[in-house]
Amino acid sequence: MNDPLLQIRDLSVHFRTGNGTAEVLRHVSLDLARGRLVGVVGESGSGKSTLAATLLRLLPPNLARLDGAITFEGRNLLTLPPAETEALRGTRFAMIFQDPMTALNPVFTIGNQLVEFQRAKQPSASRADLRARAVRMLARVGIADPARRLDDYPHEFSGGMRQRVMIAAALLTEADLLIADEPTTALDPTIEAQIVALMRELHAEIGSTMMLISHSLGLVSQLCDDVVVLYAGTVVETGPMAEIFRNPLHPYTRALIACEIGHDVARGDRLASIPGEVPDVTRVPPGCIFAGRCPDVVPACREAVPELRAFGPDRRAACSRL
Ligand SMILES: Nc1ncnc2c1ncn2[C@@H]1O[C@H](COP(=O)(O)OP(=O)(O)OP(=O)(O)O)[C@@H](O)[C@H]1O
Ligand SMILES: [Mg+2]
């Protein structure tokens, strides 16, 4: 993994809450390799969306602490002036949200918005050219009769179609990094499968770096080259998806995979769950963050935080018992 697009080093993000400081991300270090499709997986509350928000510098006002470095083209994104980080959003980094209505403005037509999404990078292009590109991209993501649909408003599209419009919008920015936060969670399984196939196809064609955030390891495994497993704000394992599926190292990754395999859609099961609960991040216990739920725990696990160590060239895991 030479020359990563982004290098995250020792990133910690803490928020002020009514219950004290929430340590939402703790000492996160990872590289996003160029052109790869990277999955970030973890249960609800593990800090996935906060990681995306930090990359885009869209952090809430109750931020208490922001430490570490995110290096992009030799510069630390965490210390750039706000105007520069704003300039990066929508040109170098683009985001696909779970609910496209958070990104699409209900009072403007899809056409107007798709033109505006392209403006930052193409300030002098004619409106007709940008509309023509938008029509081609809408066709590409599977919107029928795209030239006519350009004059429709977001609410005139179904949920699945709006998600396609959002993907088209993100692709039109030609960003170097596309972050998709739970892009299919609001969709039914058939539409989800179509969107996953579409994202895979577009990624193969466009070759930009993509970060797919999901609580579903199954979804991530269908789509991603690499995976980052987050647990309560800590990276517990990273590496190529296929290798991790074949040989998960961290007990949490093993538990996630076991849930995925035990999950039988035909029987109508929802996801089997891991016994115990995610720890309260306002009261982070000493030692390994997973110790409270780990089937392999020994007393030493509750003393020191295990380091994220290398196991082969591209694999790392944070468990002192490995
Ligand atoms: N602005 C905030 N202030 C205080 N706590 C927050 C804030 N935003 C997030 N958190 C807390 O940080 C933790 C991580 O939240 P985050 O939304 O990043 O998790 P997630 O992995 O994206 O979860 P989900 O799968 O539910 O989307 C949670 O415990 C959440 O309650
Ligand atoms: Mg989230």
mmCIF file of C-alpha atoms and ligand atoms in Angstrom:
data_model
loop_
_atom_site.group_PDB
_atom_site.id
_atom_site.type_symbol
_atom_site.label_atom_id
_atom_site.label_comp_id
_atom_site.label_asym_id
_atom_site.label_seq_id
_atom_site.Cartn_x
_atom_site.Cartn_y
_atom_site.Cartn_z
ATOM 1 C CA MET A 1 0.000 0.000 0.000
ATOM 2 C CA ASN A 2 2.403 2.647 -1.214
ATOM 3 C CA ASP A 3 1.628 6.343 -1.300
ATOM 4 C CA PRO A 4 -1.763 6.395 0.422
ATOM 5 C CA LEU A 5 -4.294 9.086 -0.500
ATOM 6 C CA LEU A 6 -4.891 9.844 3.156
ATOM 7 C CA GLN A 7 -2.895 9.019 6.251
ATOM 8 C CA ILE A 8 -4.674 9.176 9.569
ATOM 9 C CA ARG A 9 -2.367 9.194 12.572
ATOM 10 C CA ASP A 10 -3.298 8.943 16.207
ATOM 11 C CA LEU A 11 -6.632 10.656 15.648
ATOM 12 C CA SER A 12 -8.701 11.274 18.764
ATOM 13 C CA VAL A 13 -12.063 13.050 18.789
ATOM 14 C CA HIS A 14 -13.845 13.849 22.026
ATOM 15 C CA PHE A 15 -17.226 15.557 22.501
ATOM 16 C CA ARG A 16 -18.681 17.335 25.511
ATOM 17 C CA THR A 17 -21.920 15.741 26.689
ATOM 18 C CA GLY A 18 -24.233 16.048 29.681
ATOM 19 C CA ASN A 19 -22.521 12.929 31.069
ATOM 20 C CA GLY A 20 -18.966 14.146 30.708
ATOM 21 C CA THR A 21 -16.555 13.815 27.806
ATOM 22 C CA ALA A 22 -17.388 11.192 25.181
ATOM 23 C CA GLU A 23 -14.182 9.707 23.735
ATOM 24 C CA VAL A 24 -15.731 8.914 20.377
ATOM 25 C CA LEU A 25 -12.514 8.165 18.462
ATOM 26 C CA ARG A 26 -9.338 7.138 20.261
ATOM 27 C CA HIS A 27 -5.887 6.924 18.673
ATOM 28 C CA VAL A 28 -7.171 5.940 15.231
ATOM 29 C CA SER A 29 -4.350 5.334 12.747
ATOM 30 C CA LEU A 30 -4.965 4.105 9.234
ATOM 31 C CA ASP A 31 -4.052 4.669 5.614
ATOM 32 C CA LEU A 32 -6.556 5.000 2.790
ATOM 33 C CA ALA A 33 -4.807 3.546 -0.223
ATOM 34 C CA ARG A 34 -5.376 5.197 -3.593
ATOM 35 C CA GLY A 35 -8.055 3.690 -5.782
ATOM 36 C CA ARG A 36 -9.197 1.197 -3.169
ATOM 37 C CA LEU A 37 -12.688 0.646 -1.912
ATOM 38 C CA VAL A 38 -12.327 0.683 1.849
ATOM 39 C CA GLY A 39 -15.088 -0.471 4.172
ATOM 40 C CA VAL A 40 -15.449 0.897 7.685
ATOM 41 C CA VAL A 41 -17.534 -1.467 9.750
ATOM 42 C CA GLY A 42 -18.705 -1.533 13.342
ATOM 43 C CA GLU A 43 -21.833 -1.566 15.469
ATOM 44 C CA SER A 44 -23.954 1.519 16.014
ATOM 45 C CA GLY A 45 -22.055 4.098 18.062
ATOM 46 C CA SER A 46 -18.613 2.838 17.100
ATOM 47 C CA GLY A 47 -17.661 6.221 15.626
ATOM 48 C CA LYS A 48 -17.988 5.554 11.887
ATOM 49 C CA SER A 49 -19.913 8.720 11.045
ATOM 50 C CA THR A 50 -17.665 10.748 13.330
ATOM 51 C CA LEU A 51 -14.671 9.487 11.349
ATOM 52 C CA ALA A 52 -16.319 10.688 8.108
ATOM 53 C CA ALA A 53 -17.258 14.019 9.692
ATOM 54 C CA THR A 54 -13.666 14.479 10.875
ATOM 55 C CA LEU A 55 -12.260 13.810 7.398
ATOM 56 C CA LEU A 56 -14.590 16.480 6.030
ATOM 57 C CA ARG A 57 -14.079 18.775 9.029
ATOM 58 C CA LEU A 58 -17.797 18.852 9.697
ATOM 59 C CA LEU A 59 -17.562 18.434 13.448
ATOM 60 C CA PRO A 60 -20.295 19.599 15.834
ATOM 61 C CA PRO A 61 -19.822 22.629 18.114
ATOM 62 C CA ASN A 62 -19.543 20.456 21.235
ATOM 63 C CA LEU A 63 -16.171 19.151 20.060
ATOM 64 C CA ALA A 64 -13.968 18.988 23.157
ATOM 65 C CA ARG A 65 -10.729 17.624 21.693
ATOM 66 C CA LEU A 66 -9.295 16.946 18.279
ATOM 67 C CA ASP A 67 -5.804 15.428 18.258
ATOM 68 C CA GLY A 68 -3.621 13.705 15.723
ATOM 69 C CA ALA A 69 -3.106 14.310 12.018
ATOM 70 C CA ILE A 70 -4.842 13.550 8.749
ATOM 71 C CA THR A 71 -2.337 14.011 5.955
ATOM 72 C CA PHE A 72 -3.605 14.688 2.448
ATOM 73 C CA GLU A 73 -1.123 15.752 -0.236
ATOM 74 C CA GLY A 74 1.441 16.648 2.395
ATOM 75 C CA ARG A 75 -0.871 18.844 4.454
ATOM 76 C CA ASN A 76 -2.552 18.153 7.778
ATOM 77 C CA LEU A 77 -6.297 18.574 7.232
ATOM 78 C CA LEU A 78 -6.825 19.167 10.929
ATOM 79 C CA THR A 79 -4.808 22.366 10.955
ATOM 80 C CA LEU A 80 -5.874 23.887 7.627
ATOM 81 C CA PRO A 81 -7.746 27.200 7.762
ATOM 82 C CA PRO A 82 -11.544 26.637 7.542
ATOM 83 C CA ALA A 83 -11.761 28.243 4.093
ATOM 84 C CA GLU A 84 -9.308 25.689 2.720
ATOM 85 C CA THR A 85 -11.098 22.703 4.209
ATOM 86 C CA GLU A 86 -14.325 24.069 2.793
ATOM 87 C CA ALA A 87 -12.713 24.307 -0.617
ATOM 88 C CA LEU A 88 -11.714 20.651 -0.415
ATOM 89 C CA ARG A 89 -15.271 19.523 0.256
ATOM 90 C CA GLY A 90 -17.121 19.024 -2.976
ATOM 91 C CA THR A 91 -13.940 19.200 -5.060
ATOM 92 C CA ARG A 92 -11.500 16.667 -3.594
ATOM 93 C CA PHE A 93 -13.828 14.940 -1.106
ATOM 94 C CA ALA A 94 -17.482 14.130 -1.694
ATOM 95 C CA MET A 95 -20.042 12.467 0.501
ATOM 96 C CA ILE A 96 -22.955 10.135 -0.227
ATOM 97 C CA PHE A 97 -25.372 10.202 2.708
ATOM 98 C CA GLN A 98 -27.733 7.562 4.062
ATOM 99 C CA ASP A 99 -30.633 9.897 3.425
ATOM 100 C CA PRO A 100 -30.117 11.821 0.185
ATOM 101 C CA MET A 101 -32.598 14.443 1.394
ATOM 102 C CA THR A 102 -29.909 15.718 3.752
ATOM 103 C CA ALA A 103 -27.749 16.563 0.757
ATOM 104 C CA LEU A 104 -30.363 17.424 -1.856
ATOM 105 C CA ASN A 105 -32.209 20.677 -1.438
ATOM 106 C CA PRO A 106 -35.992 20.129 -1.715
ATOM 107 C CA VAL A 107 -36.657 23.534 -3.286
ATOM 108 C CA PHE A 108 -34.362 23.210 -6.298
ATOM 109 C CA THR A 109 -34.691 20.875 -9.277
ATOM 110 C CA ILE A 110 -32.284 17.961 -9.563
ATOM 111 C CA GLY A 111 -30.853 19.597 -12.697
ATOM 112 C CA ASN A 112 -30.015 22.842 -10.908
ATOM 113 C CA GLN A 113 -28.367 20.954 -8.086
ATOM 114 C CA LEU A 114 -26.345 18.667 -10.335
ATOM 115 C CA VAL A 115 -25.058 21.734 -12.177
ATOM 116 C CA GLU A 116 -24.099 23.411 -8.884
ATOM 117 C CA PHE A 117 -22.287 20.295 -7.630
ATOM 118 C CA GLN A 118 -19.968 20.630 -10.632
ATOM 119 C CA ARG A 119 -19.425 24.405 -10.373
ATOM 120 C CA ALA A 120 -16.595 24.353 -7.847
ATOM 121 C CA LYS A 121 -14.381 22.390 -10.204
ATOM 122 C CA GLN A 122 -15.633 23.893 -13.458
ATOM 123 C CA PRO A 123 -16.258 27.564 -12.744
ATOM 124 C CA SER A 124 -16.156 28.645 -16.371
ATOM 125 C CA ALA A 125 -18.076 25.771 -18.012
ATOM 126 C CA SER A 126 -21.365 26.676 -19.664
ATOM 127 C CA ARG A 127 -24.587 25.707 -17.976
ATOM 128 C CA ALA A 128 -25.578 23.691 -21.050
ATOM 129 C CA ASP A 129 -22.364 21.646 -20.830
ATOM 130 C CA LEU A 130 -22.837 20.956 -17.140
ATOM 131 C CA ARG A 131 -26.460 19.950 -17.746
ATOM 132 C CA ALA A 132 -25.352 17.618 -20.526
ATOM 133 C CA ARG A 133 -22.814 15.993 -18.191
ATOM 134 C CA ALA A 134 -25.526 15.654 -15.545
ATOM 135 C CA VAL A 135 -27.825 13.920 -18.059
ATOM 136 C CA ARG A 136 -25.075 11.470 -19.001
ATOM 137 C CA MET A 137 -24.316 10.719 -15.357
ATOM 138 C CA LEU A 138 -28.002 10.206 -14.497
ATOM 139 C CA ALA A 139 -28.259 7.757 -17.383
ATOM 140 C CA ARG A 140 -25.109 6.071 -16.085
ATOM 141 C CA VAL A 141 -26.629 5.491 -12.643
ATOM 142 C CA GLY A 142 -29.789 4.054 -14.172
ATOM 143 C CA ILE A 143 -32.282 6.954 -14.196
ATOM 144 C CA ALA A 144 -34.686 6.499 -17.117
ATOM 145 C CA ASP A 145 -35.387 9.495 -19.357
ATOM 146 C CA PRO A 146 -32.717 11.608 -17.623
ATOM 147 C CA ALA A 147 -33.066 14.762 -19.752
ATOM 148 C CA ARG A 148 -36.686 15.133 -18.687
ATOM 149 C CA ARG A 149 -36.030 14.155 -15.044
ATOM 150 C CA LEU A 150 -33.538 16.999 -14.698
ATOM 151 C CA ASP A 151 -36.482 19.371 -14.180
ATOM 152 C CA ASP A 152 -38.004 17.299 -11.381
ATOM 153 C CA TYR A 153 -37.618 18.034 -7.682
ATOM 154 C CA PRO A 154 -36.061 15.551 -5.227
ATOM 155 C CA HIS A 155 -39.458 14.522 -3.767
ATOM 156 C CA GLU A 156 -40.554 13.367 -7.222
ATOM 157 C CA PHE A 157 -38.020 10.520 -7.066
ATOM 158 C CA SER A 158 -38.411 7.286 -5.088
ATOM 159 C CA GLY A 159 -35.944 6.551 -2.279
ATOM 160 C CA GLY A 160 -33.828 4.239 -4.430
ATOM 161 C CA MET A 161 -33.827 6.692 -7.342
ATOM 162 C CA ARG A 162 -32.875 9.580 -5.049
ATOM 163 C CA GLN A 163 -29.944 7.518 -3.821
ATOM 164 C CA ARG A 164 -28.879 7.045 -7.449
ATOM 165 C CA VAL A 165 -29.154 10.815 -7.981
ATOM 166 C CA MET A 166 -26.964 11.331 -4.896
ATOM 167 C CA ILE A 167 -24.373 8.921 -6.255
ATOM 168 C CA ALA A 168 -24.476 10.746 -9.595
ATOM 169 C CA ALA A 169 -24.005 14.056 -7.782
ATOM 170 C CA ALA A 170 -21.005 12.750 -5.852
ATOM 171 C CA LEU A 171 -19.447 11.305 -9.012
ATOM 172 C CA LEU A 172 -19.946 14.546 -10.932
ATOM 173 C CA THR A 173 -17.659 16.318 -8.471
ATOM 174 C CA GLU A 174 -14.838 13.975 -9.617
ATOM 175 C CA ALA A 175 -13.587 13.935 -6.057
ATOM 176 C CA ASP A 176 -10.468 11.976 -5.107
ATOM 177 C CA LEU A 177 -12.224 10.523 -2.082
ATOM 178 C CA LEU A 178 -15.872 9.505 -2.037
ATOM 179 C CA ILE A 179 -17.299 8.753 1.377
ATOM 180 C CA ALA A 180 -20.578 6.833 1.487
ATOM 181 C CA ASP A 181 -22.127 6.675 4.966
ATOM 182 C CA GLU A 182 -24.670 3.828 5.127
ATOM 183 C CA PRO A 183 -25.759 4.574 1.545
ATOM 184 C CA THR A 184 -28.253 1.729 1.361
ATOM 185 C CA THR A 185 -29.559 1.415 4.918
ATOM 186 C CA ALA A 186 -32.804 3.244 4.103
ATOM 187 C CA LEU A 187 -33.489 1.074 1.035
ATOM 188 C CA ASP A 188 -35.158 -2.292 0.676
ATOM 189 C CA PRO A 189 -32.874 -5.293 0.008
ATOM 190 C CA THR A 190 -33.520 -5.548 -3.752
ATOM 191 C CA ILE A 191 -32.741 -1.871 -4.275
ATOM 192 C CA GLU A 192 -29.749 -2.204 -1.935
ATOM 193 C CA ALA A 193 -28.350 -4.984 -4.124
ATOM 194 C CA GLN A 194 -28.770 -2.797 -7.225
ATOM 195 C CA ILE A 195 -27.037 0.169 -5.600
ATOM 196 C CA VAL A 196 -24.177 -2.060 -4.400
ATOM 197 C CA ALA A 197 -23.712 -3.441 -7.920
ATOM 198 C CA LEU A 198 -23.793 0.093 -9.312
ATOM 199 C CA MET A 199 -21.200 1.379 -6.839
ATOM 200 C CA ARG A 200 -18.905 -1.530 -7.579
ATOM 201 C CA GLU A 201 -19.195 -0.941 -11.316
ATOM 202 C CA LEU A 202 -18.637 2.808 -11.039
ATOM 203 C CA HIS A 203 -15.675 2.333 -8.757
ATOM 204 C CA ALA A 204 -14.055 -0.027 -11.247
ATOM 205 C CA GLU A 205 -14.592 2.563 -13.969
ATOM 206 C CA ILE A 206 -13.634 5.726 -12.136
ATOM 207 C CA GLY A 207 -10.933 4.402 -9.862
ATOM 208 C CA SER A 208 -11.264 7.018 -7.127
ATOM 209 C CA THR A 209 -10.761 6.054 -3.503
ATOM 210 C CA MET A 210 -14.042 5.170 -1.851
ATOM 211 C CA MET A 211 -14.847 4.773 1.813
ATOM 212 C CA LEU A 212 -17.992 2.791 2.497
ATOM 213 C CA ILE A 213 -19.324 3.079 6.022
ATOM 214 C CA SER A 214 -21.685 0.360 7.167
ATOM 215 C CA HIS A 215 -22.763 -1.580 10.239
ATOM 216 C CA SER A 216 -23.077 -4.598 7.932
ATOM 217 C CA LEU A 217 -19.977 -6.668 7.368
ATOM 218 C CA GLY A 218 -21.963 -8.600 4.749
ATOM 219 C CA LEU A 219 -22.447 -5.465 2.673
ATOM 220 C CA VAL A 220 -18.845 -4.368 3.116
ATOM 221 C CA SER A 221 -17.628 -7.815 2.087
ATOM 222 C CA GLN A 222 -19.596 -7.645 -1.170
ATOM 223 C CA LEU A 223 -18.122 -4.347 -2.146
ATOM 224 C CA CYS A 224 -14.805 -3.554 -0.524
ATOM 225 C CA ASP A 225 -11.150 -4.377 -1.138
ATOM 226 C CA ASP A 226 -10.073 -3.453 2.376
ATOM 227 C CA VAL A 227 -11.832 -3.249 5.696
ATOM 228 C CA VAL A 228 -11.363 -1.246 8.880
ATOM 229 C CA VAL A 229 -13.115 -2.712 11.918
ATOM 230 C CA LEU A 230 -14.027 -0.050 14.478
ATOM 231 C CA TYR A 231 -15.136 -0.884 17.979
ATOM 232 C CA ALA A 232 -16.202 1.889 20.379
ATOM 233 C CA GLY A 233 -13.924 4.435 18.737
ATOM 234 C CA THR A 234 -10.914 2.149 18.354
ATOM 235 C CA VAL A 235 -9.568 0.414 15.255
ATOM 236 C CA VAL A 236 -9.341 -3.241 16.262
ATOM 237 C CA GLU A 237 -8.402 -4.744 12.893
ATOM 238 C CA THR A 238 -7.592 -3.659 9.327
ATOM 239 C CA GLY A 239 -6.588 -5.447 6.162
ATOM 240 C CA PRO A 240 -7.723 -6.829 2.811
ATOM 241 C CA MET A 241 -11.357 -7.944 2.995
ATOM 242 C CA ALA A 242 -10.803 -11.431 1.596
ATOM 243 C CA GLU A 243 -8.018 -12.206 4.064
ATOM 244 C CA ILE A 244 -9.981 -10.930 7.016
ATOM 245 C CA PHE A 245 -12.992 -13.006 6.075
ATOM 246 C CA ARG A 246 -10.811 -16.063 5.642
ATOM 247 C CA ASN A 247 -8.816 -15.553 8.800
ATOM 248 C CA PRO A 248 -10.138 -12.910 11.199
ATOM 249 C CA LEU A 249 -7.634 -12.156 13.942
ATOM 250 C CA HIS A 250 -9.422 -9.978 16.462
ATOM 251 C CA PRO A 251 -12.136 -11.628 18.598
ATOM 252 C CA TYR A 252 -14.502 -8.758 17.699
ATOM 253 C CA THR A 253 -14.011 -9.345 13.958
ATOM 254 C CA ARG A 254 -14.598 -13.056 14.547
ATOM 255 C CA ALA A 255 -17.826 -12.240 16.375
ATOM 256 C CA LEU A 256 -18.984 -9.944 13.549
ATOM 257 C CA ILE A 257 -18.327 -12.671 10.985
ATOM 258 C CA ALA A 258 -20.114 -15.257 13.107
ATOM 259 C CA CYS A 259 -23.143 -12.913 13.236
ATOM 260 C CA GLU A 260 -23.053 -12.516 9.481
ATOM 261 C CA ILE A 261 -22.923 -16.263 8.884
ATOM 262 C CA GLY A 262 -25.652 -16.916 11.458
ATOM 263 C CA HIS A 263 -27.842 -14.311 9.773
ATOM 264 C CA ASP A 264 -30.364 -16.126 7.614
ATOM 265 C CA VAL A 265 -32.390 -13.712 5.524
ATOM 266 C CA ALA A 266 -34.593 -16.518 4.162
ATOM 267 C CA ARG A 267 -35.723 -17.300 7.710
ATOM 268 C CA GLY A 268 -36.434 -13.619 8.218
ATOM 269 C CA ASP A 269 -33.820 -13.228 10.976
ATOM 270 C CA ARG A 270 -32.477 -9.842 11.750
ATOM 271 C CA LEU A 271 -28.785 -9.784 12.440
ATOM 272 C CA ALA A 272 -27.710 -12.193 15.174
ATOM 273 C CA SER A 273 -26.064 -10.091 17.836
ATOM 274 C CA ILE A 274 -22.898 -10.220 19.862
ATOM 275 C CA PRO A 275 -23.636 -10.784 23.557
ATOM 276 C CA GLY A 276 -23.120 -7.751 25.794
ATOM 277 C CA GLU A 277 -23.167 -4.070 24.966
ATOM 278 C CA VAL A 278 -20.848 -1.502 23.437
ATOM 279 C CA PRO A 279 -19.149 0.336 26.339
ATOM 280 C CA ASP A 280 -20.206 3.836 27.284
ATOM 281 C CA VAL A 281 -17.578 6.068 25.684
ATOM 282 C CA THR A 282 -17.928 8.646 28.463
ATOM 283 C CA ARG A 283 -16.501 5.995 30.805
ATOM 284 C CA VAL A 284 -13.845 4.190 28.824
ATOM 285 C CA PRO A 285 -12.484 1.326 30.908
ATOM 286 C CA PRO A 286 -8.727 0.785 31.196
ATOM 287 C CA GLY A 287 -7.180 -1.922 29.027
ATOM 288 C CA CYS A 288 -8.675 -3.437 25.883
ATOM 289 C CA ILE A 289 -11.942 -1.766 24.872
ATOM 290 C CA PHE A 290 -13.456 -5.149 23.898
ATOM 291 C CA ALA A 291 -12.493 -6.915 27.161
ATOM 292 C CA GLY A 292 -16.020 -6.632 28.604
ATOM 293 C CA ARG A 293 -17.491 -8.757 25.778
ATOM 294 C CA CYS A 294 -14.528 -10.823 24.695
ATOM 295 C CA PRO A 295 -14.848 -14.614 24.931
ATOM 296 C CA ASP A 296 -11.043 -14.948 25.197
ATOM 297 C CA VAL A 297 -10.459 -12.307 27.870
ATOM 298 C CA VAL A 298 -7.736 -12.847 30.493
ATOM 299 C CA PRO A 299 -7.009 -10.498 33.447
ATOM 300 C CA ALA A 300 -4.061 -8.847 31.641
ATOM 301 C CA CYS A 301 -6.473 -7.583 28.918
ATOM 302 C CA ARG A 302 -8.019 -5.200 31.449
ATOM 303 C CA GLU A 303 -4.695 -3.569 32.241
ATOM 304 C CA ALA A 304 -3.035 -2.222 29.098
ATOM 305 C CA VAL A 305 -4.566 -0.997 25.820
ATOM 306 C CA PRO A 306 -3.309 -3.390 23.125
ATOM 307 C CA GLU A 307 -1.390 -1.827 20.268
ATOM 308 C CA LEU A 308 -2.501 -2.181 16.650
ATOM 309 C CA ARG A 309 0.280 -4.512 15.501
ATOM 310 C CA ALA A 310 1.238 -5.753 12.038
ATOM 311 C CA PHE A 311 0.438 -9.334 11.069
ATOM 312 C CA GLY A 312 1.827 -9.533 7.551
ATOM 313 C CA PRO A 313 2.347 -6.645 5.132
ATOM 314 C CA ASP A 314 -1.213 -5.235 5.023
ATOM 315 C CA ARG A 315 -2.811 -6.613 8.135
ATOM 316 C CA ARG A 316 -3.016 -5.187 11.598
ATOM 317 C CA ALA A 317 -4.916 -6.154 14.722
ATOM 318 C CA ALA A 318 -5.087 -4.881 18.292
ATOM 319 C CA CYS A 319 -5.244 -7.869 20.615
ATOM 320 C CA SER A 320 -2.539 -8.732 23.123
ATOM 321 C CA ARG A 321 -3.450 -12.429 22.956
ATOM 322 C CA LEU A 322 -2.465 -12.795 19.303
HETATM 323 N N1 LIG B 1 -22.167 15.682 18.615
HETATM 324 C C1 LIG B 1 -22.053 14.678 19.473
HETATM 325 N N2 LIG B 1 -22.031 14.902 20.786
HETATM 326 C C2 LIG B 1 -21.900 13.912 21.683
HETATM 327 N N3 LIG B 1 -21.770 12.623 21.351
HETATM 328 C C3 LIG B 1 -21.813 12.313 20.051
HETATM 329 C C4 LIG B 1 -21.946 13.311 19.040
HETATM 330 N N4 LIG B 1 -21.953 12.709 17.832
HETATM 331 C C5 LIG B 1 -21.810 11.395 18.092
HETATM 332 N N5 LIG B 1 -21.723 11.157 19.411
HETATM 333 C C6 LIG B 1 -21.530 9.866 20.070
HETATM 334 O O1 LIG B 1 -20.368 9.301 19.515
HETATM 335 C C7 LIG B 1 -20.495 7.913 19.343
HETATM 336 C C8 LIG B 1 -20.223 7.554 17.901
HETATM 337 O O2 LIG B 1 -21.224 8.123 17.095
HETATM 338 P P1 LIG B 1 -21.235 7.912 15.521
HETATM 339 O O3 LIG B 1 -22.470 8.567 15.026
HETATM 340 O O4 LIG B 1 -19.945 8.353 14.959
HETATM 341 O O5 LIG B 1 -21.351 6.332 15.432
HETATM 342 P P2 LIG B 1 -21.691 5.406 14.175
HETATM 343 O O6 LIG B 1 -20.702 4.307 14.207
HETATM 344 O O7 LIG B 1 -21.784 6.232 12.952
HETATM 345 O O8 LIG B 1 -23.114 4.837 14.575
HETATM 346 P P3 LIG B 1 -24.376 4.453 13.631
HETATM 347 O O9 LIG B 1 -24.071 3.089 13.093
HETATM 348 O O10 LIG B 1 -25.510 4.422 14.595
HETATM 349 O O11 LIG B 1 -24.513 5.491 12.580
HETATM 350 C C9 LIG B 1 -21.875 7.556 19.837
HETATM 351 O O12 LIG B 1 -21.759 7.120 21.160
HETATM 352 C C10 LIG B 1 -22.623 8.854 19.763
HETATM 353 O O13 LIG B 1 -23.641 8.903 20.718
HETATM 354 MG MG MG B 2 -23.309 6.623 11.604
#
